[in-house]
Short mmCIF file of C-alpha atoms (C1' of nucleotides) in Angstrom, two decimals:
data_model
loop_
_atom_site.label_atom_id
_atom_site.label_comp_id
_atom_site.label_asym_id
_atom_site.label_seq_id
_atom_site.Cartn_x
_atom_site.Cartn_y
_atom_site.Cartn_z
CA MET V 2 0.00 0.00 0.00
CA THR V 3 1.38 3.25 -0.97
CA GLN V 4 2.09 5.45 1.91
CA SER V 5 -0.57 7.98 2.22
CA TYR V 6 -1.95 10.55 4.45
CA MET V 7 -5.17 8.77 4.64
CA ASP V 8 -6.38 7.20 7.71
CA ARG V 9 -5.92 3.51 7.91
CA ARG V 10 -7.67 2.85 11.08
CA GLY V 11 -10.33 0.28 11.02
CA GLY V 12 -13.26 2.57 10.98
CA GLY V 13 -14.31 5.78 12.49
CA ALA V 14 -13.49 9.19 11.31
CA GLY V 15 -10.36 9.63 9.30
CA VAL V 16 -7.38 11.21 10.85
CA LEU V 17 -4.44 12.39 8.92
CA THR V 18 -1.50 10.30 9.75
CA LEU V 19 1.74 9.79 8.00
CA ASP V 20 1.68 6.14 8.59
CA THR V 21 0.31 3.79 11.09
CA SER V 22 3.77 3.11 12.27
CA ALA V 23 4.79 6.68 12.33
CA PRO V 24 4.14 8.35 15.60
CA LEU V 25 2.29 11.18 14.07
CA PHE V 26 -1.28 12.21 14.23
CA LEU V 27 -2.99 15.25 13.00
CA ALA V 28 -6.01 16.61 14.65
CA SER V 29 -8.12 18.98 12.73
CA SER V 30 -8.88 21.38 15.43
CA SER V 31 -6.97 22.68 18.29
CA ASN V 32 -10.10 23.15 20.21
CA TYR V 33 -9.78 19.67 21.37
CA VAL V 34 -6.11 19.43 21.91
CA GLY V 35 -5.36 22.86 23.09
CA THR V 36 -3.05 24.16 20.41
CA GLY V 37 -3.34 25.80 17.05
CA GLY V 38 -5.61 24.67 14.28
CA GLY V 39 -4.67 21.55 12.44
CA VAL V 40 -2.41 20.47 15.16
CA LEU V 41 -0.15 17.63 14.51
CA LYS V 42 -0.13 15.69 17.64
CA ARG V 43 2.51 13.34 18.75
CA LYS V 44 1.30 9.91 19.24
CA GLN V 45 1.83 8.57 22.67
CA PRO V 46 4.80 6.29 22.38
CA THR V 47 3.53 4.13 25.15
CA ASP V 48 0.18 3.69 23.60
CA SER V 49 -0.02 0.05 22.83
CA SER V 50 -3.33 0.26 21.07
CA ASP V 51 -1.58 2.08 18.28
CA HIS V 52 -4.73 3.70 17.14
CA HIS V 53 -5.94 5.60 20.06
CA LEU V 54 -4.70 8.59 21.73
CA GLY V 55 -3.89 8.78 25.32
CA THR V 56 -6.37 9.53 27.95
CA GLY V 57 -8.57 12.47 27.41
CA ALA V 58 -7.32 13.36 24.01
CA ILE V 59 -9.88 13.42 21.29
CA GLU V 60 -8.95 12.99 17.70
CA PHE V 61 -10.98 14.86 15.19
CA PRO V 62 -11.10 14.15 11.55
CA ILE V 63 -10.14 16.89 9.22
CA SER V 64 -13.27 17.75 7.45
CA LEU V 65 -13.62 19.86 4.42
CA ASN V 66 -17.04 18.69 3.54
CA ALA V 67 -20.35 19.73 4.80
CA ARG V 68 -20.38 17.38 7.67
CA SER V 69 -21.08 19.16 10.84
CA HIS V 70 -18.49 19.36 13.45
CA ALA V 71 -21.09 18.65 16.03
CA GLU V 72 -21.70 15.34 14.39
CA MET V 73 -18.05 14.58 14.29
CA ALA V 74 -17.59 15.70 17.80
CA GLU V 75 -20.22 13.29 18.91
CA GLU V 76 -18.57 10.53 16.99
CA ALA V 77 -15.23 11.35 18.37
CA LEU V 78 -16.59 11.50 21.83
CA SER V 79 -18.21 8.16 21.51
CA SER V 80 -15.25 6.60 19.79
CA ASN V 81 -12.75 7.93 22.19
CA PRO V 82 -11.90 5.17 24.60
CA ALA V 83 -11.43 7.49 27.46
CA VAL V 84 -14.77 9.11 26.96
CA ALA V 85 -16.42 5.81 26.29
CA ASP V 86 -14.97 4.40 29.44
CA GLU V 87 -16.14 7.40 31.28
CA LYS V 88 -19.60 6.94 29.89
CA LYS V 89 -19.70 3.32 30.84
CA LYS V 90 -18.37 4.08 34.21
CA ASN V 91 -20.96 6.72 34.76
CA THR V 92 -23.74 4.40 33.73
CA ASN V 93 -22.61 1.75 36.11
CA GLU V 94 -22.26 4.16 38.89
CA THR V 95 -25.70 5.64 38.48
CA SER V 96 -27.23 2.23 38.45
CA MET V 97 -25.50 1.38 41.66
CA VAL V 98 -26.27 4.42 43.71
CA GLU V 99 -27.90 7.72 43.42
CA GLN V 100 -25.34 9.29 45.63
CA VAL V 101 -24.00 11.48 42.97
CA ASP V 102 -21.89 14.12 44.42
CA ASP V 103 -23.16 17.60 43.89
CA GLU V 104 -19.68 18.70 43.05
CA ASP V 105 -19.39 16.18 40.30
CA ASP V 106 -22.69 17.34 39.03
CA LYS V 107 -21.46 20.86 38.83
CA GLU V 108 -18.32 19.79 37.08
CA GLY V 109 -20.33 17.81 34.65
CA ARG V 110 -22.52 20.78 33.89
CA ASN V 111 -19.50 22.94 33.35
CA GLU V 112 -17.99 20.42 31.04
CA LEU V 113 -21.22 20.20 29.14
CA ALA V 114 -21.34 23.94 28.74
CA ALA V 115 -17.79 24.02 27.56
CA MET V 116 -18.48 21.25 25.14
CA GLN V 117 -21.45 23.08 23.74
CA ALA V 118 -19.36 26.17 23.25
CA GLU V 119 -16.84 24.10 21.41
CA LEU V 120 -19.53 22.66 19.23
CA ALA V 121 -20.76 26.10 18.38
CA ARG V 122 -17.29 27.10 17.37
CA MET V 123 -16.98 24.00 15.30
CA ASN V 124 -20.19 24.77 13.49
CA GLU V 125 -18.92 28.18 12.65
CA GLU V 126 -15.72 26.73 11.33
CA ASN V 127 -17.70 24.23 9.37
CA GLN V 128 -19.59 27.00 7.67
CA LYS V 129 -16.37 28.54 6.56
CA LEU V 130 -15.15 25.29 5.20
CA ARG V 131 -18.35 24.85 3.29
CA LEU V 132 -17.84 28.21 1.71
CA LEU V 133 -14.34 27.21 0.79
CA LEU V 134 -15.56 24.01 -0.75
CA SER V 135 -18.15 25.78 -2.83
CA GLN V 136 -15.53 28.19 -4.08
CA VAL V 137 -13.26 25.36 -5.07
CA SER V 138 -16.06 23.53 -6.78
CA ALA V 139 -17.09 26.58 -8.73
CA SER V 140 -13.58 27.25 -9.83
CA TYR V 141 -13.13 23.66 -10.77
CA SER V 142 -16.12 23.88 -13.04
CA ALA V 143 -14.77 27.03 -14.58
CA LEU V 144 -11.47 25.39 -15.21
CA GLU V 145 -13.12 22.40 -16.72
CA MET V 146 -14.95 24.61 -19.14
CA HIS V 147 -11.75 26.37 -19.92
CA LEU V 148 -10.10 23.09 -20.67
CA ALA V 149 -12.96 22.03 -22.89
CA THR V 150 -12.58 25.23 -24.84
CA LEU V 151 -8.91 24.69 -25.27
CA THR V 152 -9.42 21.13 -26.32
CA ARG V 153 -11.93 22.15 -28.90
CA GLN V 154 -9.43 24.53 -30.33
CA GLY V 155 -7.08 21.67 -30.82
CA HIS V 156 -4.50 22.82 -28.42
CA GLN V 157 -4.10 19.67 -26.49
CA ARG V 158 -0.42 19.82 -26.92
CA ASN V 159 -0.25 23.40 -26.12
CA ASN V 160 1.57 24.03 -22.96
CA GLU V 161 -1.16 26.11 -21.51
CA SER V 162 -3.64 23.41 -22.08
CA TRP V 163 -1.38 20.94 -20.48
CA LYS V 164 -0.93 23.14 -17.56
CA ALA V 165 -4.61 23.82 -17.35
CA ARG V 166 -5.27 20.11 -17.33
CA GLU V 167 -2.76 19.75 -14.64
CA VAL V 168 -4.38 22.37 -12.54
CA ILE V 169 -7.75 20.82 -13.08
CA GLU V 170 -6.43 17.45 -12.14
CA VAL V 171 -5.19 18.91 -8.95
CA MET V 172 -8.37 20.67 -8.16
CA GLY V 173 -10.52 17.88 -9.41
CA ALA V 174 -8.74 15.47 -7.20
CA THR V 175 -9.20 17.78 -4.33
CA VAL V 176 -12.87 18.21 -4.95
CA ASP V 177 -13.34 14.54 -5.58
CA ALA V 178 -11.64 13.74 -2.39
CA MET V 179 -13.71 16.22 -0.53
CA ASN V 180 -16.90 14.84 -1.91
CA ARG V 181 -15.97 11.25 -1.73
CA ASP V 182 -14.24 10.92 1.54
CA ARG V 183 -16.34 12.53 4.12
CA GLY V 184 -14.45 13.27 7.19
CA ARG V 185 -11.12 12.85 5.58
CA VAL V 186 -8.60 15.07 4.11
CA ILE V 187 -7.21 13.63 0.97
CA PHE V 188 -4.28 15.05 -0.78
CA PRO V 189 -4.78 15.80 -4.39
CA ARG V 190 -4.26 12.67 -6.33
CA HIS V 191 -1.07 13.63 -7.96
CA PHE V 192 0.34 14.86 -4.73
CA MET V 193 0.11 11.39 -3.45
CA GLU V 194 1.24 9.72 -6.57
CA LEU V 195 4.21 11.79 -7.30
CA GLY V 196 7.72 10.64 -7.23
CA PRO V 197 8.65 8.27 -4.54
CA ALA V 198 5.24 7.48 -3.32
CA ALA V 199 4.07 6.70 -6.77
CA GLU V 200 6.55 3.99 -7.23
CA GLU V 201 5.88 2.16 -4.12
CA ASP V 202 3.15 -0.17 -5.02
CA LYS V 203 4.47 -1.07 -8.34
CA PRO V 204 6.49 -4.20 -8.57
CA SER V 205 9.90 -3.61 -9.83
CA ASN V 206 10.53 -4.90 -13.27
CA SER V 207 14.18 -4.45 -12.98
CA SER V 208 14.97 -8.00 -12.15
CA THR V 209 16.50 -8.55 -15.51
CA ALA V 210 18.54 -5.44 -15.55
CA SER V 211 20.98 -3.85 -13.29
CA PRO V 212 19.28 -2.49 -10.28
CA GLY V 213 18.53 1.13 -10.09
CA ARG V 214 18.37 1.76 -13.75
CA SER V 215 15.30 0.03 -14.89
CA SER V 216 12.44 1.01 -12.71
CA PRO V 217 9.92 2.77 -14.79
CA PRO V 218 8.91 6.27 -14.04
CA PRO V 219 5.87 6.70 -11.92
CA ASP V 220 2.83 5.87 -13.91
CA ASN V 221 0.74 8.42 -12.30
CA LEU V 222 -1.96 10.66 -13.39
CA LEU V 223 0.19 13.37 -14.73
CA TYR V 224 2.72 11.20 -16.36
CA LYS V 225 0.53 8.99 -18.37
CA ASN V 226 1.22 11.03 -21.45
CA ASP V 227 4.86 11.35 -20.78
CA GLU V 228 5.92 8.68 -23.16
CA ASN V 229 9.21 10.30 -23.82
CA LEU V 230 10.30 10.52 -20.31
CA ASP V 231 13.53 9.01 -19.36
CA PRO V 232 12.72 5.39 -18.68
CA SER V 233 15.34 5.32 -16.07
CA TRP V 234 14.28 5.98 -12.57
CA ASN V 235 17.36 7.94 -12.17
CA THR V 236 16.17 11.45 -12.45
CA ASN V 237 19.49 12.72 -11.42
CA LYS V 238 20.20 12.96 -15.04
CA ALA V 239 17.35 15.32 -15.18
CA LEU V 240 16.30 16.79 -18.39
CA LYS V 241 16.68 20.44 -18.59
CA PHE V 242 13.60 22.26 -19.60
CA THR V 243 13.76 23.98 -22.87
CA PRO V 244 10.91 25.67 -24.64
CA THR V 245 11.51 23.55 -27.70
CA LYS V 246 10.40 20.48 -25.94
CA THR V 247 6.83 19.40 -26.06
CA ALA V 248 4.72 19.55 -23.04
CA GLU V 249 5.00 15.82 -22.69
CA GLN V 250 8.70 16.14 -22.52
CA THR V 251 8.88 18.78 -19.94
CA PRO V 252 10.99 17.86 -17.02
CA LEU V 253 8.23 18.45 -14.60
CA ALA V 254 8.31 14.82 -13.87
CA THR V 255 11.95 14.94 -13.09
CA MET V 256 11.43 17.83 -10.82
CA ARG V 257 8.88 15.87 -8.94
CA LYS V 258 11.44 13.40 -7.85
CA ALA V 259 11.85 14.79 -4.45
CA ARG V 260 14.67 14.15 -2.13
CA VAL V 261 14.53 14.20 1.55
CA SER V 262 17.68 15.13 3.30
CA VAL V 263 18.17 14.48 6.96
CA ARG V 264 20.81 16.19 8.97
CA ALA V 265 21.64 14.59 12.25
CA ARG V 266 24.53 14.40 14.58
CA SER V 267 25.99 10.97 14.50
CA GLU V 268 29.35 9.36 14.70
CA LEU V 269 28.11 6.39 12.81
CA THR V 270 28.78 5.74 9.21
CA MET V 271 25.14 6.24 8.58
CA ILE V 272 21.97 6.49 10.55
CA ALA V 273 20.12 3.30 11.32
CA ASP V 274 16.92 3.62 9.39
CA GLY V 275 15.93 0.00 9.43
CA CYS V 276 16.85 -0.79 5.88
CA HIS V 277 19.73 -2.72 4.47
CA TRP V 278 22.04 -0.77 2.27
CA ARG V 279 24.87 -1.62 0.01
CA LYS V 280 27.48 0.88 -0.81
CA TYR V 281 28.05 1.22 -4.49
CA GLY V 282 30.15 4.26 -4.75
CA GLN V 283 32.01 6.99 -3.05
CA LYS V 284 32.95 10.34 -4.34
CA ILE V 285 34.57 13.49 -3.18
CA ALA V 286 32.09 16.19 -3.86
CA LYS V 287 33.12 19.71 -4.55
CA GLY V 288 33.19 21.94 -1.56
CA ASN V 289 33.34 19.16 0.95
CA PRO V 290 36.49 17.28 1.83
CA CYS V 291 34.43 14.49 3.24
CA PRO V 292 33.57 11.86 0.68
CA ARG V 293 30.02 11.26 -0.24
CA ALA V 294 28.96 7.66 -0.07
CA TYR V 295 26.28 6.21 -2.27
CA TYR V 296 24.09 3.44 -0.99
CA ARG V 297 21.45 1.33 -2.58
CA CYS V 298 18.72 -0.50 -0.76
CA THR V 299 19.31 -4.24 -0.80
CA MET V 300 16.23 -5.39 1.01
CA ALA V 301 14.74 -6.39 -2.30
CA THR V 302 16.18 -6.87 -5.70
CA GLY V 303 15.58 -3.89 -7.83
CA CYS V 304 14.56 -1.61 -5.04
CA PRO V 305 15.07 1.85 -6.48
CA VAL V 306 15.76 3.56 -3.24
CA ARG V 307 19.15 5.12 -2.87
CA LYS V 308 20.68 7.35 -0.39
CA GLN V 309 23.71 9.52 -0.12
CA VAL V 310 25.57 9.92 3.08
CA GLN V 311 28.00 12.70 3.64
CA ARG V 312 29.39 14.54 6.57
CA CYS V 313 28.87 18.22 6.80
CA ALA V 314 31.92 20.17 5.79
CA ASP V 315 31.38 22.73 8.50
CA ASP V 316 30.60 20.36 11.27
CA ARG V 317 31.79 16.85 10.70
CA SER V 318 29.75 15.52 13.51
CA ILE V 319 26.73 16.16 11.37
CA LEU V 320 25.73 13.42 9.06
CA ILE V 321 23.69 14.36 6.03
CA THR V 322 21.62 11.55 4.65
CA THR V 323 19.69 12.13 1.48
CA TYR V 324 17.01 9.69 0.46
CA GLU V 325 15.66 9.29 -3.01
CA GLY V 326 12.99 7.00 -4.32
CA ASN V 327 10.63 4.71 -2.59
CA HIS V 328 10.88 1.10 -1.59
CA ASN V 329 9.14 -1.51 -3.68
CA HIS V 330 8.98 -4.01 -0.89
CA PRO V 331 7.59 -4.30 2.58
CA LEU V 332 9.60 -2.57 5.20
CA PRO V 333 10.38 -3.69 8.68
CA PRO V 334 8.74 -1.66 11.40
CA ALA V 335 12.01 0.00 12.16
CA ALA V 336 12.15 1.36 8.66
CA MET V 337 8.56 2.40 8.41
CA ALA V 338 8.89 5.52 10.43
CA MET V 339 11.72 6.82 8.34
CA LYS V 340 10.03 5.84 5.16
CA SER V 341 6.81 7.48 6.17
CA THR V 342 8.55 10.56 7.26
CA THR V 343 10.62 10.97 4.16
CA SER V 344 7.67 10.25 1.96
CA ALA V 345 5.57 12.71 3.83
CA ALA V 346 8.23 15.31 3.64
CA ALA V 347 8.62 14.67 -0.04
CA SER V 348 4.93 14.95 -0.55
CA MET V 349 4.86 18.14 1.35
CA LEU V 350 7.63 19.48 -0.77
CA LEU V 351 6.10 18.30 -3.98
CA SER V 352 2.75 19.72 -3.19
CA GLY V 353 4.40 23.04 -2.75
CA SER V 354 6.56 22.83 -5.80
CA MET V 355 3.71 21.73 -7.95
CA THR V 356 1.61 24.71 -7.40
CA SER V 357 4.48 27.04 -7.41
CA THR V 358 5.82 25.60 -10.59
CA ASP V 359 2.78 26.82 -12.30
CA GLY V 360 3.34 30.17 -10.90
CA LEU V 361 -0.01 29.90 -9.32
CA MET V 362 0.95 30.28 -5.81
CA ASN V 363 2.31 33.34 -4.34
CA SER V 364 5.56 32.56 -2.74
CA ASN V 365 4.76 34.51 0.29
CA PHE V 366 1.57 32.68 0.68
CA LEU V 367 3.35 29.43 0.25
CA ALA V 368 5.94 30.39 2.71
CA SER V 369 3.44 31.49 5.19
CA THR V 370 1.38 28.40 4.88
CA VAL V 371 3.54 25.43 4.26
CA LEU V 372 5.84 25.94 7.14
CA PRO V 373 4.57 28.96 8.90
CA CYS V 374 6.07 28.33 12.23
CA SER V 375 8.28 25.43 11.68
CA SER V 376 11.76 25.71 12.79
CA SER V 377 14.88 25.62 10.81
CA MET V 378 14.53 21.90 11.08
CA ALA V 379 12.70 21.85 7.82
CA THR V 380 14.20 23.51 4.83
CA VAL V 381 12.48 23.13 1.56
CA SER V 382 14.39 23.84 -1.54
CA ALA V 383 13.42 23.46 -5.12
CA SER V 384 16.54 25.16 -6.25
CA ALA V 385 18.42 21.93 -6.59
CA PRO V 386 18.16 19.85 -9.72
CA PHE V 387 15.51 18.05 -7.76
CA PRO V 388 13.42 19.52 -5.03
CA THR V 389 14.82 18.73 -1.68
CA VAL V 390 13.43 19.03 1.75
CA THR V 391 15.99 19.09 4.48
CA LEU V 392 15.11 18.06 7.96
CA ASP V 393 17.62 19.40 10.37
CA LEU V 394 17.84 17.44 13.56
CA THR V 395 21.04 18.96 14.70
CA GLN V 396 19.79 21.91 16.57
CA ASP V 397 17.82 21.97 19.76
CA PRO V 398 18.31 18.55 21.29
CA ASN V 399 14.60 18.30 21.71
CA PRO V 400 12.97 21.10 19.82
CA LEU V 401 10.07 18.94 18.93
CA LEU V 402 8.52 19.07 22.27
CA SER V 403 8.53 22.78 22.29
CA LYS V 404 5.20 24.18 21.39
CA ARG V 405 6.26 26.75 18.89
CA PRO V 406 9.44 26.34 17.02
CA PRO V 407 11.00 29.42 15.52
CA ALA V 408 10.27 30.73 12.10
CA ALA V 409 10.61 28.56 9.08
CA GLN V 410 13.34 28.56 6.60
CA PHE V 411 11.56 28.22 3.42
CA HIS V 412 12.93 29.22 0.14
CA PHE V 413 11.53 28.66 -3.23
CA PRO V 414 12.96 30.19 -6.30
CA PHE V 415 10.31 32.63 -7.21
CA PRO V 416 12.14 35.21 -9.17
CA SER V 417 9.01 36.77 -10.47
CA GLY V 418 6.33 35.69 -8.12
CA GLY V 419 6.94 38.31 -5.56
CA ALA V 420 9.81 38.60 -3.23
CA PRO V 421 10.62 35.28 -1.71
CA PRO V 422 10.44 35.09 2.00
CA GLN V 423 13.58 36.25 3.59
CA PRO V 424 14.93 33.43 5.56
CA GLN V 425 16.66 34.32 8.67
CA SER V 426 19.51 32.22 7.60
CA LEU V 427 20.08 29.39 5.25
CA PRO V 428 22.66 27.28 6.87
CA HIS V 429 21.20 23.97 5.94
CA VAL V 430 21.26 23.84 2.23
CA HIS V 431 24.24 22.00 1.03
CA GLY V 432 25.40 20.91 -2.33
CA GLN V 433 22.52 22.51 -4.05
CA LYS V 434 22.94 24.57 -7.08
CA LEU V 435 22.13 28.17 -7.30
CA LEU V 436 18.66 29.15 -8.13
CA ASN V 437 19.39 30.15 -11.65
CA GLN V 438 20.91 26.81 -12.36
CA SER V 439 18.04 24.69 -11.35
CA ALA V 440 15.62 23.12 -13.67
CA PHE V 441 12.98 24.41 -11.41
CA SER V 442 13.98 27.96 -11.72
CA GLU V 443 14.49 27.60 -15.39
CA PHE V 444 11.01 26.40 -15.70
CA GLN V 445 9.92 29.28 -13.64
CA THR V 446 11.82 31.92 -15.37
CA SER V 447 12.15 30.73 -18.87
CA PRO V 448 11.64 33.89 -20.85
CA GLN V 449 10.64 31.98 -23.92
CA MET V 450 7.92 30.28 -22.10
CA ALA V 451 6.85 33.38 -20.39
CA ALA V 452 6.81 35.34 -23.57
CA SER V 453 5.66 32.91 -26.17
CA GLN V 454 4.29 29.82 -24.65
CA LEU V 455 2.13 31.27 -22.02
CA PRO V 456 0.89 34.54 -23.31
CA GLN V 457 -2.70 33.74 -22.65
CA GLN V 458 -1.93 32.37 -19.34
CA ARG V 459 -0.16 35.50 -18.38
CA ALA V 460 -3.02 37.59 -19.53
CA GLN V 461 -5.59 35.30 -18.06
CA PRO V 462 -4.30 33.29 -15.22
CA VAL V 463 -5.76 29.86 -15.18
CA VAL V 464 -6.53 30.19 -11.56
CA PRO V 465 -7.07 33.45 -9.81
CA PRO V 466 -4.73 33.97 -6.94
CA SER V 467 -7.55 33.88 -4.49
CA LEU V 468 -8.66 30.55 -5.75
CA THR V 469 -5.19 29.25 -5.69
CA GLU V 470 -4.95 30.29 -2.18
CA ALA V 471 -8.21 28.62 -1.43
CA VAL V 472 -7.07 25.39 -2.94
CA SER V 473 -3.75 25.68 -1.32
CA ALA V 474 -5.34 26.38 1.96
CA ALA V 475 -7.01 23.03 1.88
CA THR V 476 -3.77 21.18 1.54
CA ALA V 477 -1.78 23.68 3.43
CA ALA V 478 -4.08 23.17 6.34
CA ILE V 479 -2.51 19.81 6.57
CA THR V 480 1.01 20.27 5.47
CA ALA V 481 1.36 23.71 6.90
CA ASP V 482 0.74 22.67 10.35
CA PRO V 483 3.08 24.57 12.59
CA ASN V 484 4.38 21.40 14.03
CA PHE V 485 4.50 19.43 10.86
CA ALA V 486 8.19 19.70 10.28
CA ALA V 487 8.84 19.15 13.90
CA ALA V 488 6.75 16.06 13.90
CA LEU V 489 8.51 14.77 10.84
CA ALA V 490 11.78 15.32 12.49
CA ASP V 491 10.46 13.68 15.57
CA ALA V 492 9.65 10.56 13.67
CA ILE V 493 13.10 10.48 12.24
CA LYS V 494 14.66 11.11 15.54
CA SER V 495 12.80 8.23 16.99
CA VAL V 496 14.50 6.08 14.43
CA ILE V 497 17.99 7.35 14.75
CA GLY V 498 17.93 7.59 18.46
CA GLY V 499 17.81 11.28 18.79
CA GLY V 500 20.79 11.85 16.57
CA HIS V 501 23.11 11.74 19.50
CA ARG V 502 24.31 8.24 19.53
CA PRO V 503 27.46 7.53 21.32
CA PRO V 504 30.39 6.74 19.13
CA VAL V 505 30.53 3.20 18.05
CA ASN V 506 33.54 1.31 16.91
CA SER V 507 32.96 1.30 13.30
CA SER V 508 35.07 1.84 10.33
CA ASP V 509 33.74 5.16 9.43
CA ASN V 510 34.86 5.53 5.93
CA ILE V 511 32.78 8.58 5.49
CA MET V 512 35.21 10.69 7.32
"C1'" DC T 6 32.47 -18.97 -1.09
"C1'" DG T 7 29.09 -15.51 -1.06
"C1'" DT T 8 28.58 -10.84 0.14
"C1'" DT T 9 30.17 -6.27 0.73
"C1'" DT T 10 33.38 -2.55 0.07
"C1'" DT T 11 36.75 -0.06 -2.49
"C1'" DT T 12 38.11 2.52 -6.25
"C1'" DG T 13 39.26 3.89 -10.86
"C1'" DA T 14 36.77 4.40 -15.07
"C1'" DC T 15 32.99 5.90 -17.47
"C1'" DC T 16 28.95 8.67 -18.69
"C1'" DA T 17 25.87 12.55 -18.95
"C1'" DG T 18 24.61 17.18 -17.75
"C1'" DC T 19 26.00 21.73 -17.41
"C1'" DG T 20 28.61 26.06 -17.67
"C1'" DC T 21 31.95 28.67 -20.03
"C1'" DG C 7 33.95 21.93 -27.82
"C1'" DC C 8 36.05 21.37 -23.54
"C1'" DG C 9 36.43 20.86 -18.79
"C1'" DC C 10 34.17 20.21 -14.45
"C1'" DT C 11 31.14 17.74 -11.63
"C1'" DG C 12 27.89 14.35 -9.87
"C1'" DG C 13 26.47 9.85 -10.23
"C1'" DT C 14 27.06 5.06 -11.51
"C1'" DC C 15 29.38 0.84 -13.00
"C1'" DA C 16 32.14 -3.01 -12.37
"C1'" DA C 17 36.36 -5.44 -11.39
"C1'" DA C 18 39.26 -6.30 -7.65
"C1'" DA C 19 39.92 -6.61 -2.87
"C1'" DA C 20 38.34 -7.41 1.68
"C1'" DC C 21 35.47 -9.58 4.86
"C1'" DG C 22 32.81 -13.05 7.51
#
DNA sequence: CGTTTTTGACCAGCGC
DNA sequence: GCGCTGGTCAAAAACG
């Protein structure tokens, strides 16, 4: 099963979770957990039930449909073991004696009043979400009509049309998901099928060829027409976008191959992520005296997952591990957390890069939504040949437990889409090319495209900014959770033992 | 002896 | 076109 953000619990309202094995939960409303909206809660590590929160906590599904929060609240209340237990307990007690303490009665009334207030708030929020949904639906219809017009004009291969289709796919998926999956938040289809995640469920057909070179590109929604894409999984040899290429040949697909880089302090050769790796190369990269080691997953033949391990040039106690691709085989529990986390991070990155690639999302908006309050732990960069999200676990020994990490470092190459957010500092981007060298930025800034290929689009944006923001808000509500990056990092940290492992006698050939 | 690591060679992309 | 660089291959060596 491809990793997804969808709930996999056996019933009940959906709750966004990175993976059942990943200790991450997302509650839709802070009203019930006491922090900001869309709070990503940390799963209780001691919770053996694996699907229930600790005492008193109530999980709420993220709802973008018309379902009332009151309804959901009731469900949640009844499904919550703590509340259910309380209910049962109360029933038993009343049947036994009528010596109900007046104090308890008062408390109960107070709780009831508070609960009702919460429900009222929820209803209000629900109304807003309904409005949002209607806006998205209306815009989706408009886009569909626009696409039909373009198709009629025989411009299927026109870049604008392609892009319009793409946008519609995104929005359509969003709307579909909203309509179809009540009580769940579903990422737009392609968000979930992009890059690494898209490959997961597909059996590798590389058994007859050398591993790592034969896995087909993701056969996802957006790529189905990309017959000319590099058959190799290796998008490192990314095509550079040129206006002469057809839309089907655009390197969008290559740009969607996200990488997730993890920085952690470790004396080990590499962090223990639960997978088996075989080293297949080592190279001295420019600007870093420490060699970069290349590993390939050996848990299954033909597994396309690779990772690079390199020590930070500035601080050699920091190990930088960069993951690419997704496993085509079941993972041991120890590896699930890392896999889920990297996939989630990649999805988060890709969802951002997608919209921004089309120039549809204001960079400031993106910056303010995707990682509004995340710390420097999460650095998203599309400036590299492939978009990379860097999770920095080297800072505060336990920043994840803090309620509000400092401001995000978030930088997308938006040369024309408004001034990019000014990061406080960018100390965690390594080995990535300058903005003007990236395929991403080229796609963004290509003057030919801007001038000749997208004249209509420039004059008539496919999606009004407000709509874009509305659509983005739906997904950003999930990915932009203030604690999202922190939670991701938390999951990773749980795997690598907090990134502060004591030195182990190992032949550290990385150094 | 099978597996893993090492390491020089090779290839492709990119900038000049 | 050339050189640089990152990434990969594959034969040899090392290891258990």
